[in-house]
XYZ file of C-alpha atoms in Angstrom:
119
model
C 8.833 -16.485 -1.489
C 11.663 -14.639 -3.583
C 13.096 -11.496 -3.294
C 14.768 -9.104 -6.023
C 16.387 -6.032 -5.427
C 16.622 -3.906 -8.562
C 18.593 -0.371 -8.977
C 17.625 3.104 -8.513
C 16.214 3.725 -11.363
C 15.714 0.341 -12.400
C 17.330 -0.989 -15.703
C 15.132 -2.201 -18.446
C 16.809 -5.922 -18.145
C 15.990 -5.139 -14.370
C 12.157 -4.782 -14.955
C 12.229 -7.434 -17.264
C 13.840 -9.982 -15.328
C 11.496 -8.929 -12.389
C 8.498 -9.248 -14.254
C 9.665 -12.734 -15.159
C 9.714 -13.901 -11.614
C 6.691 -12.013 -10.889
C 4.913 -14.071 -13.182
C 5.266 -17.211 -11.448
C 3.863 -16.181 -7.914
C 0.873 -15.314 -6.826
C 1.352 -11.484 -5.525
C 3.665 -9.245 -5.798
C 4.989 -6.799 -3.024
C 7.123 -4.350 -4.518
C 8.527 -1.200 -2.480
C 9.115 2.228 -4.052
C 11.439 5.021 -3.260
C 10.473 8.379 -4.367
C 8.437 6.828 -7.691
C 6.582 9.584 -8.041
C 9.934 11.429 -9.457
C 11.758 8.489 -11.009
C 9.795 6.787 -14.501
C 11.739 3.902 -14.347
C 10.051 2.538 -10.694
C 6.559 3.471 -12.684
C 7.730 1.424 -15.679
C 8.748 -1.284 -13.052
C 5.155 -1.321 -11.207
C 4.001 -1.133 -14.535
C 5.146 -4.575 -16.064
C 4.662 -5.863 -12.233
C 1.112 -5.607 -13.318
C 1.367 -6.719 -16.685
C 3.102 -9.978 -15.139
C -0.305 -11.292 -13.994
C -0.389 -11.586 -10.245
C -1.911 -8.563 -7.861
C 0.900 -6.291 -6.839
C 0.652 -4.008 -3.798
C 2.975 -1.050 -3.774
C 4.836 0.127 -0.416
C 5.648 3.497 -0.513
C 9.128 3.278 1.390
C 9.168 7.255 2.170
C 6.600 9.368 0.916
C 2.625 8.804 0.447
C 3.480 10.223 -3.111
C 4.760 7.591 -4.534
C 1.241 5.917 -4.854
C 0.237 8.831 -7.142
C 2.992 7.141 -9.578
C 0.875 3.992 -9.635
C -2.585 5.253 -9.527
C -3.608 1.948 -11.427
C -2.583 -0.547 -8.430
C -5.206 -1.223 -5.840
C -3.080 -1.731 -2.964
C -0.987 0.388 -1.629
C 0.531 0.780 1.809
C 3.111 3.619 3.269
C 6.188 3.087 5.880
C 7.546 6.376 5.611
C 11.015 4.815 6.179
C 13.379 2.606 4.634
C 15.251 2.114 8.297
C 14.708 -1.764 9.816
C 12.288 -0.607 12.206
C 9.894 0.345 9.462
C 10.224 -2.098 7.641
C 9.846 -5.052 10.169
C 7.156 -3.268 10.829
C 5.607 -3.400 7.769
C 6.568 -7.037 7.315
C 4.641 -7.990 10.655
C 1.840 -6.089 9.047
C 1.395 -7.646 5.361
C 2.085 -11.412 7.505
C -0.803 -10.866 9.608
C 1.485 -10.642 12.987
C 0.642 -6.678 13.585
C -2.509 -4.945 12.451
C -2.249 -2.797 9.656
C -3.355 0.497 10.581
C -2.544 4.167 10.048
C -3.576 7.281 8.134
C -1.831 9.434 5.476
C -0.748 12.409 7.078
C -0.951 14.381 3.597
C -3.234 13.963 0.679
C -2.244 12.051 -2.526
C -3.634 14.702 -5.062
C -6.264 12.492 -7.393
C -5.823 9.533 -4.975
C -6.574 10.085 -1.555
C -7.381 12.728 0.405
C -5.276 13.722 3.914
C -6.577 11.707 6.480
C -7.448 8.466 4.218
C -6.262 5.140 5.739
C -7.466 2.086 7.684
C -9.737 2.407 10.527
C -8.922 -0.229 13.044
């Protein structure tokens, strides 16, 4: 497992270098912060996908963000970026916590309110 932490907006040699790594695992888990307003996390998703393995955005603070990436086919939401969230999250996509919850708002040519895991 690696980890790369890219700027906000990412940098072209950003994206590129992370599709590099991307393309030598076997999925990609890549967290967005208000994508659905910022082109360059899009462009990063973007070549995360052209990289090869599946990719599974994590919208960090808004369901929205998904709408940015309409062409992944994973998504999941923390609706925080605080450690909380995101431990929970981690527990989640590691099998330690079930994955479960709802989106509280509908992604417009996505999802509709309501849409979510049924556990």
């Amino acid at each position: 497992m690696e980890e790369a932490v890219v700027g906000h907006p990412p940098t072209e040699g950003e994206i590129a270098a992370v599709r590099n790594l991307a393309a030598r695992h076997d999925l990609v888990v890549v967290g967005t912060l208000d994508a659905f307003r910022d082109p360059g996390q899009a462009a990063l998703v973007a070549a995360l996908l052209e990289a090869g393995p599946p990719v599974l955005t994590l919208a960090l603070r808004t369901p929205h963000d998904l709408a940015a990436s309409p062409q992944v086919r994973t998504h999941a939401c923390t609706y925080g970026i605080l450690a909380p969230s995101l431990q929970a999250v981690a527990a989640a996509l590691w099998g330690a916590a079930p994955f479960q919850g709802r989106l509280p708002a509908a992604v417009p040519g996505l999802y509709p309110a309501g849409h979510g895991l049924r556990t």
